[in-house]
XYZ file of N, CA and C in Angstrom:
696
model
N 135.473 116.371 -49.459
C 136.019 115.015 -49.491
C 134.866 114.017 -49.414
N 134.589 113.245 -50.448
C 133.718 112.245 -50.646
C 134.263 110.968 -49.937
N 133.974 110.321 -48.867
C 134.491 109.243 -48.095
C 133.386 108.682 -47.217
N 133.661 107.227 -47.458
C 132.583 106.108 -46.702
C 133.901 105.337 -45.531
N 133.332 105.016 -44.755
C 134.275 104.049 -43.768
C 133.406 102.328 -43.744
N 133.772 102.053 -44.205
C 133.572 100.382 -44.426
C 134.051 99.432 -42.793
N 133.393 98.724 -42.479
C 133.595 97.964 -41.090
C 132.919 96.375 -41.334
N 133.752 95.575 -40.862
C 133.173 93.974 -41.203
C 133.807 93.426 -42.224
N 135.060 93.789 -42.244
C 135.851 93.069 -43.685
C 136.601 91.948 -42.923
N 136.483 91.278 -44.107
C 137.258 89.630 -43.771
C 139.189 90.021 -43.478
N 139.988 89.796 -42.436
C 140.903 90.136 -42.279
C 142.157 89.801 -43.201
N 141.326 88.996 -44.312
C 142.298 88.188 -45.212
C 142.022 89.116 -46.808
N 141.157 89.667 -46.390
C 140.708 90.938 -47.891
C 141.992 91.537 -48.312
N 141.942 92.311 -49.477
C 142.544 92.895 -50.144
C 142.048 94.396 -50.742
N 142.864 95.449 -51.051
C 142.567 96.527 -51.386
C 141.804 96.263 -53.047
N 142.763 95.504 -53.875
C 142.242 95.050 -55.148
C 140.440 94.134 -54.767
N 140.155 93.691 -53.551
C 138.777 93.227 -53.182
C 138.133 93.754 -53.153
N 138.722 95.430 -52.108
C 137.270 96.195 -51.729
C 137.228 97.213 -53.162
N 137.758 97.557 -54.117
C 138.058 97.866 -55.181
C 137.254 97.472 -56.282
N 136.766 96.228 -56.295
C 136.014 95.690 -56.855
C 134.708 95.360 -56.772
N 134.288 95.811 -55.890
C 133.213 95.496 -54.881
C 132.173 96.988 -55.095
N 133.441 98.328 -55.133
C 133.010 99.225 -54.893
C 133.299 100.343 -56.489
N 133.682 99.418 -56.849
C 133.953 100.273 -58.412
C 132.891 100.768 -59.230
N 132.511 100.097 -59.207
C 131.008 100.260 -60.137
C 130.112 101.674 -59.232
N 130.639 102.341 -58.128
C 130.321 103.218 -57.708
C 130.429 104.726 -58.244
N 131.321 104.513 -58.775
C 132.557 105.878 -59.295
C 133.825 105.739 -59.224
N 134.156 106.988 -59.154
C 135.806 106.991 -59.823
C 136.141 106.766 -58.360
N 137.262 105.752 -57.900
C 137.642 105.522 -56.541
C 139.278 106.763 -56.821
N 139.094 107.229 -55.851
C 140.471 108.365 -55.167
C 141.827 107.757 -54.724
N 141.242 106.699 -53.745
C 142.005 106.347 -52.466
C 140.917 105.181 -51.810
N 142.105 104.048 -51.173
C 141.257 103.192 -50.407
C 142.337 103.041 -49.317
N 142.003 103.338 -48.103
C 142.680 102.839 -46.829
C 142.176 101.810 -46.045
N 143.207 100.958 -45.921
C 142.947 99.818 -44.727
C 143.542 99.567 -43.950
N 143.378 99.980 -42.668
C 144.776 100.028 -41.827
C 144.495 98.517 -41.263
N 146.593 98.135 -41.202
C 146.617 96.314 -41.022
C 147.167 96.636 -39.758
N 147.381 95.036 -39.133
C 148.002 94.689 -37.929
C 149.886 94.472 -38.522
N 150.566 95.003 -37.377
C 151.849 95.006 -38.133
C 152.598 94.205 -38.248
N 152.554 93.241 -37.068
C 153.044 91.684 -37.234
C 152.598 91.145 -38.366
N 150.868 90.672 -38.428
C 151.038 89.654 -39.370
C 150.486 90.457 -40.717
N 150.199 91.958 -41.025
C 150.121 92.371 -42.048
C 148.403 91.971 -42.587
N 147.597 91.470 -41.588
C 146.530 91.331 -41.996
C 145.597 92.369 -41.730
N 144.477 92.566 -42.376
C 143.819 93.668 -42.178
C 142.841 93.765 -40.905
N 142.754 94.871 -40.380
C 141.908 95.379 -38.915
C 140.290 94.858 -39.148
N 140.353 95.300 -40.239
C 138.522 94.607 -40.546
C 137.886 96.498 -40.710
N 138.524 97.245 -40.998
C 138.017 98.606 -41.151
C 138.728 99.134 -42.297
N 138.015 100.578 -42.814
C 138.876 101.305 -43.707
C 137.694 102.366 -44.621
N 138.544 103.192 -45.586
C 138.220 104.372 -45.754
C 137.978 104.149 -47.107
N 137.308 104.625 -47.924
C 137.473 104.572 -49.375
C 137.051 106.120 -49.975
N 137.612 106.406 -50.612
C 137.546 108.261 -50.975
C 137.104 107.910 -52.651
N 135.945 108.576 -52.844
C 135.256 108.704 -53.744
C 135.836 110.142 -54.546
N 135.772 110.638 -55.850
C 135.321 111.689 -56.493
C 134.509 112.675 -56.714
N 132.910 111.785 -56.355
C 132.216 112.776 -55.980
C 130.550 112.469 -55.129
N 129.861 113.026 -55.133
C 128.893 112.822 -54.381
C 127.265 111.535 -54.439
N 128.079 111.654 -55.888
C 127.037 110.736 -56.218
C 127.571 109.210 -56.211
N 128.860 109.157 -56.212
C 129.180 108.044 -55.551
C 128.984 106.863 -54.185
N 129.505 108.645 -53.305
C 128.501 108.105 -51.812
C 127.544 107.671 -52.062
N 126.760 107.835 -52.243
C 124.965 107.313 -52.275
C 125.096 105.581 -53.126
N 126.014 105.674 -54.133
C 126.135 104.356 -54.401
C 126.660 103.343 -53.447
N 128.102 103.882 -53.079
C 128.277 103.064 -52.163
C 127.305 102.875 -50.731
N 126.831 103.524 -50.257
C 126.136 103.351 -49.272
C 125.002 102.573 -49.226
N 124.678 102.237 -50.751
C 123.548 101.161 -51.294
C 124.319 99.897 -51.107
N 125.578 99.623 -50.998
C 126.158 98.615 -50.787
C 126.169 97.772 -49.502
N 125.723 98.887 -48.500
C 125.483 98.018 -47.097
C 124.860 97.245 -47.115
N 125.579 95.790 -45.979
C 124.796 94.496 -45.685
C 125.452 93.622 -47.206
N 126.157 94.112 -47.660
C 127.063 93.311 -49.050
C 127.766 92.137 -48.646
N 128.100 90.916 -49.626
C 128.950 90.167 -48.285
C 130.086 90.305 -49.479
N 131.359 90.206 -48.310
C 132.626 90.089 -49.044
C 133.538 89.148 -48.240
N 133.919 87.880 -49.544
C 134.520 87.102 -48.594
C 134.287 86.279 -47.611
N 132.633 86.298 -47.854
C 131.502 85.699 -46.612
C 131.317 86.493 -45.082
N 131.722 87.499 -45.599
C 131.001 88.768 -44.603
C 130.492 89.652 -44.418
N 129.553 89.731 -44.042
C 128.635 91.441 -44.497
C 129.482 92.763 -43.717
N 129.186 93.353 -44.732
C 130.183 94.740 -44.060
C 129.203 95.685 -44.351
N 129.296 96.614 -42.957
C 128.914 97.651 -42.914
C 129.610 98.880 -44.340
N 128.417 100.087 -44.285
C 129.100 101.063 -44.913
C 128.559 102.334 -44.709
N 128.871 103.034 -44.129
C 128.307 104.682 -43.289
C 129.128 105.749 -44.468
N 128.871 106.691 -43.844
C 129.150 107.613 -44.620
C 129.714 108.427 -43.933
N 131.346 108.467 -43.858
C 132.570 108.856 -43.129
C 132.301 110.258 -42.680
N 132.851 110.088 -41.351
C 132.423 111.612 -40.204
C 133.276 112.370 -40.848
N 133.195 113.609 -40.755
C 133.722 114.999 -41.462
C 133.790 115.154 -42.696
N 133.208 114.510 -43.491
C 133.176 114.292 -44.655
C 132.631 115.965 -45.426
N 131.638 115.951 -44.817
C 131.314 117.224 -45.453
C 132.137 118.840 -44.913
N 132.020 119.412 -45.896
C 132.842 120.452 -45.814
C 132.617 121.563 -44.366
N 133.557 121.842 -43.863
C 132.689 122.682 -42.287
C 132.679 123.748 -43.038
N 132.072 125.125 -42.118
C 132.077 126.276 -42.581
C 133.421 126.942 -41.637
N 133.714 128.050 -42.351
C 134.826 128.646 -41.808
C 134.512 129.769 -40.596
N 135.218 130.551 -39.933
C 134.778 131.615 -39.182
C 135.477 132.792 -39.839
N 135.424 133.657 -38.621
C 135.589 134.818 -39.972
C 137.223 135.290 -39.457
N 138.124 135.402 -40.263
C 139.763 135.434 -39.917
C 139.905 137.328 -39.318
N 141.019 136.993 -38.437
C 140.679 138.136 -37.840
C 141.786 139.063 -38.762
N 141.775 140.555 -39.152
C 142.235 141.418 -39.709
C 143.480 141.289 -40.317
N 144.586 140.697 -39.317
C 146.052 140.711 -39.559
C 145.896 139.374 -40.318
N 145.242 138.344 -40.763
C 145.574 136.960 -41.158
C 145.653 137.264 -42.405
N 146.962 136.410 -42.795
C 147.268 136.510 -44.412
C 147.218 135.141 -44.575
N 147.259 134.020 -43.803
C 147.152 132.937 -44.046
C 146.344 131.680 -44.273
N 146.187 131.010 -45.562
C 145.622 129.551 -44.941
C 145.693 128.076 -45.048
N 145.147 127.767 -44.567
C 145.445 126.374 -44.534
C 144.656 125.186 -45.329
N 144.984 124.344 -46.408
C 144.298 123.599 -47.254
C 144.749 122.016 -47.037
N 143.514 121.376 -46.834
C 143.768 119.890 -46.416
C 143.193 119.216 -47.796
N 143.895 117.784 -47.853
C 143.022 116.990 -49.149
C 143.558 117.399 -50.490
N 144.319 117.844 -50.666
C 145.280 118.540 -51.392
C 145.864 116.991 -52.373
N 145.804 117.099 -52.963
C 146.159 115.369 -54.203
C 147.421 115.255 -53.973
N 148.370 113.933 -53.675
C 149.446 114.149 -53.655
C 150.257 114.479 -54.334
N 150.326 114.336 -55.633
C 151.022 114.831 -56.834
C 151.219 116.213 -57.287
N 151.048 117.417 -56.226
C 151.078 118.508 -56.877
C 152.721 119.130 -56.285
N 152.130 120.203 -56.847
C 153.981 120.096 -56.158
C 153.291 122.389 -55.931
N 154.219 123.138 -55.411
C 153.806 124.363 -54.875
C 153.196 124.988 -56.023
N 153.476 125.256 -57.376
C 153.403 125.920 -58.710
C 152.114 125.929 -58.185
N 151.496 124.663 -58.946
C 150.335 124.518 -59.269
C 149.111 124.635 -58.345
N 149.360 124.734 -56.529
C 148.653 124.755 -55.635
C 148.617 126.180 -55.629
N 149.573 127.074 -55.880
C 149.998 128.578 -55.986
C 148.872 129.018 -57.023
N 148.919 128.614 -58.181
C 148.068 128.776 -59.285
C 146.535 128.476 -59.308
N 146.154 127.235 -57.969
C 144.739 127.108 -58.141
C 143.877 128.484 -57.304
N 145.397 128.816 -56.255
C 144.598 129.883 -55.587
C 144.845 131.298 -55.667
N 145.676 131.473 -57.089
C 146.169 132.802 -57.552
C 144.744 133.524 -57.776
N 143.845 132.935 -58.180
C 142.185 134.141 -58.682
C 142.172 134.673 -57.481
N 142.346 134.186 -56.095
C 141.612 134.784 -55.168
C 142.767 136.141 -54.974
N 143.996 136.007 -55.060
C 144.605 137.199 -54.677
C 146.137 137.026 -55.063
N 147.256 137.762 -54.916
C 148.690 137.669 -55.126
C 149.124 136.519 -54.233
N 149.529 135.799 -54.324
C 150.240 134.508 -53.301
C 151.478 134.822 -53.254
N 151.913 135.058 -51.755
C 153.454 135.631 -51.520
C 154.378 133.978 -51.314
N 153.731 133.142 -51.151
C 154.203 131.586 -50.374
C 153.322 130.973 -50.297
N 153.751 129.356 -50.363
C 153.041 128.120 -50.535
C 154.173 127.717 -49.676
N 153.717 126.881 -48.459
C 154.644 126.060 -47.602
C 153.978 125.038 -47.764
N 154.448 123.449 -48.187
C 153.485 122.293 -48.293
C 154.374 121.391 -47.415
N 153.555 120.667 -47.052
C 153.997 120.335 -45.696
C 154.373 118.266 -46.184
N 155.131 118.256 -45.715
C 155.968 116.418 -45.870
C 156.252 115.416 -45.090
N 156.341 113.911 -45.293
C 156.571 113.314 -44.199
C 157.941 113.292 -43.665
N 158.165 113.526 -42.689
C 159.892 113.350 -42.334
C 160.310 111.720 -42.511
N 159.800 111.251 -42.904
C 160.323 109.745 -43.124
C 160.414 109.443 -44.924
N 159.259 109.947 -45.333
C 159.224 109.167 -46.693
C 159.262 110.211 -47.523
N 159.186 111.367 -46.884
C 159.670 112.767 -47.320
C 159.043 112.874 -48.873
N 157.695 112.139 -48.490
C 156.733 112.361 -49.431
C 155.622 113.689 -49.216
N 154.639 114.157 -50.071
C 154.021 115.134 -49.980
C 152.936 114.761 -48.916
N 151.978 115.182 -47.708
C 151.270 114.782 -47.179
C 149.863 115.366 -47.361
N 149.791 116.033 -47.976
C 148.382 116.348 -48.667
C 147.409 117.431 -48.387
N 148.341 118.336 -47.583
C 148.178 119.693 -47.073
C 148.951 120.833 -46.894
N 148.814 122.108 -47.226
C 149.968 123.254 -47.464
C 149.268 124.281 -46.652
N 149.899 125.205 -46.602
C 149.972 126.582 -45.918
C 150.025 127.688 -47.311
N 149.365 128.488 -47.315
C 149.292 130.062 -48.139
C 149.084 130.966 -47.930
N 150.414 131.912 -48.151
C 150.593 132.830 -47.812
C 150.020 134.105 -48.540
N 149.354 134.842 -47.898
C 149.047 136.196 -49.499
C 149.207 137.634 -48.875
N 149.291 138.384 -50.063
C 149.948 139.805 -49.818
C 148.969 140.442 -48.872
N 147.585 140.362 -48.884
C 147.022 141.181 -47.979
C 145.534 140.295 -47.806
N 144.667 141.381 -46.888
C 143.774 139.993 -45.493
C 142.688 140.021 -46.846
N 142.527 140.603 -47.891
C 141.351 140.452 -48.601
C 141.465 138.776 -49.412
N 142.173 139.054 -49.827
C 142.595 137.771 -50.629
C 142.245 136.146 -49.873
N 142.794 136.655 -48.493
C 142.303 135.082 -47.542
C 141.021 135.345 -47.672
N 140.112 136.164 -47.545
C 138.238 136.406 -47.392
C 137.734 135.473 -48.681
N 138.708 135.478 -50.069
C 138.202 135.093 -51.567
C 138.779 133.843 -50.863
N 139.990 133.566 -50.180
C 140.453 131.888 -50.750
C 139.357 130.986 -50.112
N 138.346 132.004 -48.395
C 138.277 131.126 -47.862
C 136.853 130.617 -48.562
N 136.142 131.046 -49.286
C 134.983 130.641 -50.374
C 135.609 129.510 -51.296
N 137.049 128.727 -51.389
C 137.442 128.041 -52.238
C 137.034 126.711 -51.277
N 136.635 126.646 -49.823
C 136.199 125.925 -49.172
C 135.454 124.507 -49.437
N 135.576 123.644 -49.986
C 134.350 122.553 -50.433
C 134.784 122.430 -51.980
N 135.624 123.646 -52.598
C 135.414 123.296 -53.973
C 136.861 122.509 -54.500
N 136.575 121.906 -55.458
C 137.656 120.866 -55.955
C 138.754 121.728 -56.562
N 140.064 120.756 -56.438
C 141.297 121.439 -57.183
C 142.200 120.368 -57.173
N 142.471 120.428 -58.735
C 142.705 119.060 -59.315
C 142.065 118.087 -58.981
N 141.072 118.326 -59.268
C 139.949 116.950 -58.891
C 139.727 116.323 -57.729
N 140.336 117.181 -56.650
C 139.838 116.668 -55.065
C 139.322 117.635 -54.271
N 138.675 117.523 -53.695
C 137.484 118.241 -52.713
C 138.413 118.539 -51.660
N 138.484 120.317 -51.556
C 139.630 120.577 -50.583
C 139.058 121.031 -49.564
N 139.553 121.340 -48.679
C 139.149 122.016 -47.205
C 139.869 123.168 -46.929
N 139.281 124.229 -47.072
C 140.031 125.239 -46.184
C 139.684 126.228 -45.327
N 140.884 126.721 -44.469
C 139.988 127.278 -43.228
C 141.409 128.480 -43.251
N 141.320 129.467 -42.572
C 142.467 130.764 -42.184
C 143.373 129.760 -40.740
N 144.556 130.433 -41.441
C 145.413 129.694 -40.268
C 145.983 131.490 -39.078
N 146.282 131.528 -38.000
C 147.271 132.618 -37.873
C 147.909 132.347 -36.463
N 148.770 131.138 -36.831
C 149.521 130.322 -35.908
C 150.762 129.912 -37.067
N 152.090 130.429 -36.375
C 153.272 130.003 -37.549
C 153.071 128.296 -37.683
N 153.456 128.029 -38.427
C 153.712 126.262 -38.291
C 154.765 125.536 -37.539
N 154.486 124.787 -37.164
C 155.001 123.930 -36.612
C 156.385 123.520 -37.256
N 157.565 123.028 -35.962
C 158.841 123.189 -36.812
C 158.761 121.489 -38.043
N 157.932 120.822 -37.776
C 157.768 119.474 -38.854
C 157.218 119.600 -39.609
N 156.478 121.410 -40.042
C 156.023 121.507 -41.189
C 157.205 122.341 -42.428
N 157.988 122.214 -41.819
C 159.121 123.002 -42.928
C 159.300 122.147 -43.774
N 160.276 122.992 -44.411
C 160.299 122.107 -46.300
C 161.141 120.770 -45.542
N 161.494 119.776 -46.581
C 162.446 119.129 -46.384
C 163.058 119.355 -47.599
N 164.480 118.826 -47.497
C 165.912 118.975 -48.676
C 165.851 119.093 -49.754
N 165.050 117.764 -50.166
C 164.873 117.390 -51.361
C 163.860 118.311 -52.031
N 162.377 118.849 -51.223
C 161.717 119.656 -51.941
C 161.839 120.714 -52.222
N 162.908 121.477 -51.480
C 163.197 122.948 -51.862
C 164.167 123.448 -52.521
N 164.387 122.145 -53.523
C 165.027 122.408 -54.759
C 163.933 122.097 -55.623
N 162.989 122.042 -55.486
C 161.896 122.090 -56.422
C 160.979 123.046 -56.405
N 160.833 123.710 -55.619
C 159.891 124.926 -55.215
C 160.396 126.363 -56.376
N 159.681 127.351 -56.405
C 160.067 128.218 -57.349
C 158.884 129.595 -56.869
N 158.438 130.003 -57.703
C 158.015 131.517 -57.860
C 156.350 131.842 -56.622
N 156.318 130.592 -56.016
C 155.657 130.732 -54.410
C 156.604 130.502 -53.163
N 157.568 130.432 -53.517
C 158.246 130.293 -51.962
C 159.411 131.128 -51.695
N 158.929 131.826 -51.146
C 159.841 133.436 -50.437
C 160.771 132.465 -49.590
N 160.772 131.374 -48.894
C 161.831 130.895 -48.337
C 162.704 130.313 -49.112
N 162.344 129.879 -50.261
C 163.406 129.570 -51.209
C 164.082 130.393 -51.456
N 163.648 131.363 -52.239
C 164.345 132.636 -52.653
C 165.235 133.243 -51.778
N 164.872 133.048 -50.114
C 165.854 133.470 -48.890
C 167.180 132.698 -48.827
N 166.340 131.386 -49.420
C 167.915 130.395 -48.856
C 169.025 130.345 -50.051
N 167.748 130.766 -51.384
C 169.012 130.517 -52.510
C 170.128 132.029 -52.680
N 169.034 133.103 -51.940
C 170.072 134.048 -51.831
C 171.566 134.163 -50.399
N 171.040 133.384 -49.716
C 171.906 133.183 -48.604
C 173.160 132.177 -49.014
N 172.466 131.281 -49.621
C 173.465 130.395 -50.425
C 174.456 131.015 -51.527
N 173.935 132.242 -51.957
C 174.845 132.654 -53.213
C 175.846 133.686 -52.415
N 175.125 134.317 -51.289
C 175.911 135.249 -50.501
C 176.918 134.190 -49.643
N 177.253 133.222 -49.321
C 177.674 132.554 -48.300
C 178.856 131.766 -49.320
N 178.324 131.471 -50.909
C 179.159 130.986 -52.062
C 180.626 132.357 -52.199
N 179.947 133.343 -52.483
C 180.321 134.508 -52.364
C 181.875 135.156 -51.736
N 181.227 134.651 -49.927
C 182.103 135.128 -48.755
C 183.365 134.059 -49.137
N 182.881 132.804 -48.918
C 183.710 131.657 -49.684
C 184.743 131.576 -50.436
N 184.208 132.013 -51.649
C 185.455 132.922 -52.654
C 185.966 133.292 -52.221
N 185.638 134.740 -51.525
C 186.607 135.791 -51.134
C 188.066 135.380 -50.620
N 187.438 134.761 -49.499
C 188.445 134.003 -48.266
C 189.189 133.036 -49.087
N 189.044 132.540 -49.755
C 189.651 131.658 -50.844
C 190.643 132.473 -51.174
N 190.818 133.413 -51.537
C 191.201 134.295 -52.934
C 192.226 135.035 -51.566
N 191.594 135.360 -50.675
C 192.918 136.561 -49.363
C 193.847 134.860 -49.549
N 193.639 134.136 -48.783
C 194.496 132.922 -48.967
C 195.171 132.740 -49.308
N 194.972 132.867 -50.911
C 195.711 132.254 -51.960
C 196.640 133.374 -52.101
N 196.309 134.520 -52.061
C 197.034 135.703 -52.021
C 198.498 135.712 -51.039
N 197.855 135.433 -49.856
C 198.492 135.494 -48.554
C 199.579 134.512 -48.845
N 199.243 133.294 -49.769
C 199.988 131.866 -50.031
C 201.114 132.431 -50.672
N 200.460 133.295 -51.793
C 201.272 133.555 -52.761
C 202.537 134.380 -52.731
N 202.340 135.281 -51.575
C 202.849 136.750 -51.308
C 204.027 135.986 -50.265
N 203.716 134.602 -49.566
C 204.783 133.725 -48.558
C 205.796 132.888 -49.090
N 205.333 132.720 -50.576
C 205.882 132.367 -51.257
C 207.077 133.140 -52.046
N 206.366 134.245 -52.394
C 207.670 134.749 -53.272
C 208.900 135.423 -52.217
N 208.203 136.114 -50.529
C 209.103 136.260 -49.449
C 210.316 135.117 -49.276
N 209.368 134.294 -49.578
C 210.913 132.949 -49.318
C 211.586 132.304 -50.198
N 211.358 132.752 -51.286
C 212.263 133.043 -52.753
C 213.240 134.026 -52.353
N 212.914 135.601 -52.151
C 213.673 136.193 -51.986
C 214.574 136.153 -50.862
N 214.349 135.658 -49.614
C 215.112 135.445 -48.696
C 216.197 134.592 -49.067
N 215.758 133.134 -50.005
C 216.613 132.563 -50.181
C 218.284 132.838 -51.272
N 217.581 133.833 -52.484
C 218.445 134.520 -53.110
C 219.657 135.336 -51.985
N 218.900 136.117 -51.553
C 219.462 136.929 -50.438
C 220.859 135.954 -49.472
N 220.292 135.226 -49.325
C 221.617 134.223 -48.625
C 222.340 133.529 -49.831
């Protein structure tokens, strides 16, 4: 992840400001500015996510810039560079990928890390509010060799963003489950789909059935009180 943190912005700036300021750097990713929530003005800080490395170095030539009649700092954002991983212990089939572009959806996160091994599951993780994608998933694979290849995918880009990954072997958390809407979109990485759409067809199923004794039962009370009534 290519990222500078900018400090000393005029509280009246704009994202389209620091945008402009910093374009001529490279391809901009993402610009964050976190505001005050009352009046919606900006903190005077924020993040700007570059493409690639040679960007940083541009922007960082930008320090002491004035914007707006203020000089703003520009460092070169902590964790930025990729950590190294440790080594996953035997039983781990899992891992974990941060920085993940928001626009992908499981297929294609399944597919960047199919070279390294069979992918049994992709769990991607969402906001419970905007029940948008949040930019990190879980992967699951058939056996511990495959996590050893994914975890060398460490630092390298997919779909054009600089990912992070490390072995997870802690289940997730219950706010990392699918939400509603996405797991009707999920397909040939998610073994929990496949659980729920078969539970759903078995449960469609039982449904019927009980439907059908019912209607039977309806039917069979029905013609009893036909004949009773002949009978009198």
């Amino acid at each position: 992840m290519y990222q500078v943190f900018i400090s000393g912005l005029p509280y009246t700036a704009s994202e389209n400001d620091v945008q402009a300021l910093f374009e001529d750097c490279g391809e901009i990713l993402s610009i964050k500015l976190p505001r005050y929530q009352d009046s919606n003005r900006l903190l005077g800080y924020g993040h700007i996510t570059f493409n690639d490395s040679d960007a940083i170095q541009k922007a960082l030539a930008l320090n002491g810039s004035q914007l707006g009649g203020r000089y703003i700092d520009v460092k070169e954002a902590k964790g930025t560079q990729p950590q190294k991983t440790g080594v996953p212990p035997p039983e781990c089939l899992t891992i974990f990928v941060k920085n993940l572009s928001y626009d992908l959806n499981a297929d294609q996160i399944g597919d960047s890390f199919r070279p390294c091994g069979k992918v049994a599951n992709v769990r991607m993780v969402y906001n419970t509010v905007t029940k948008n994608f949040k930019g990190f998933a879980y992967i699951d694979f058939e056996d511990h060799q495959s996590v050893i290849k994914a975890l060398q995918m460490n630092g390298k880009k997919v779909h054009g963003r600089q990912v992070q990954v490390d072995f997870d072997v802690k289940n997730p958390k219950a706010g990392y489950r699918y939400q509603p809407k996405q797991i009707e979109q999920q397909s040939k990485y998610n073994k929990e789909y496949q659980e729920i759409q078969k539970k759903k067809i078995k449960k469609e199923k039982v449904v019927q059935k009980v439907k059908k004794i019912k209607n039977f039962a309806e039917t069979q009370k029905q013609i009893s009180a036909q004949r009773n009534k002949q009978q009198i």
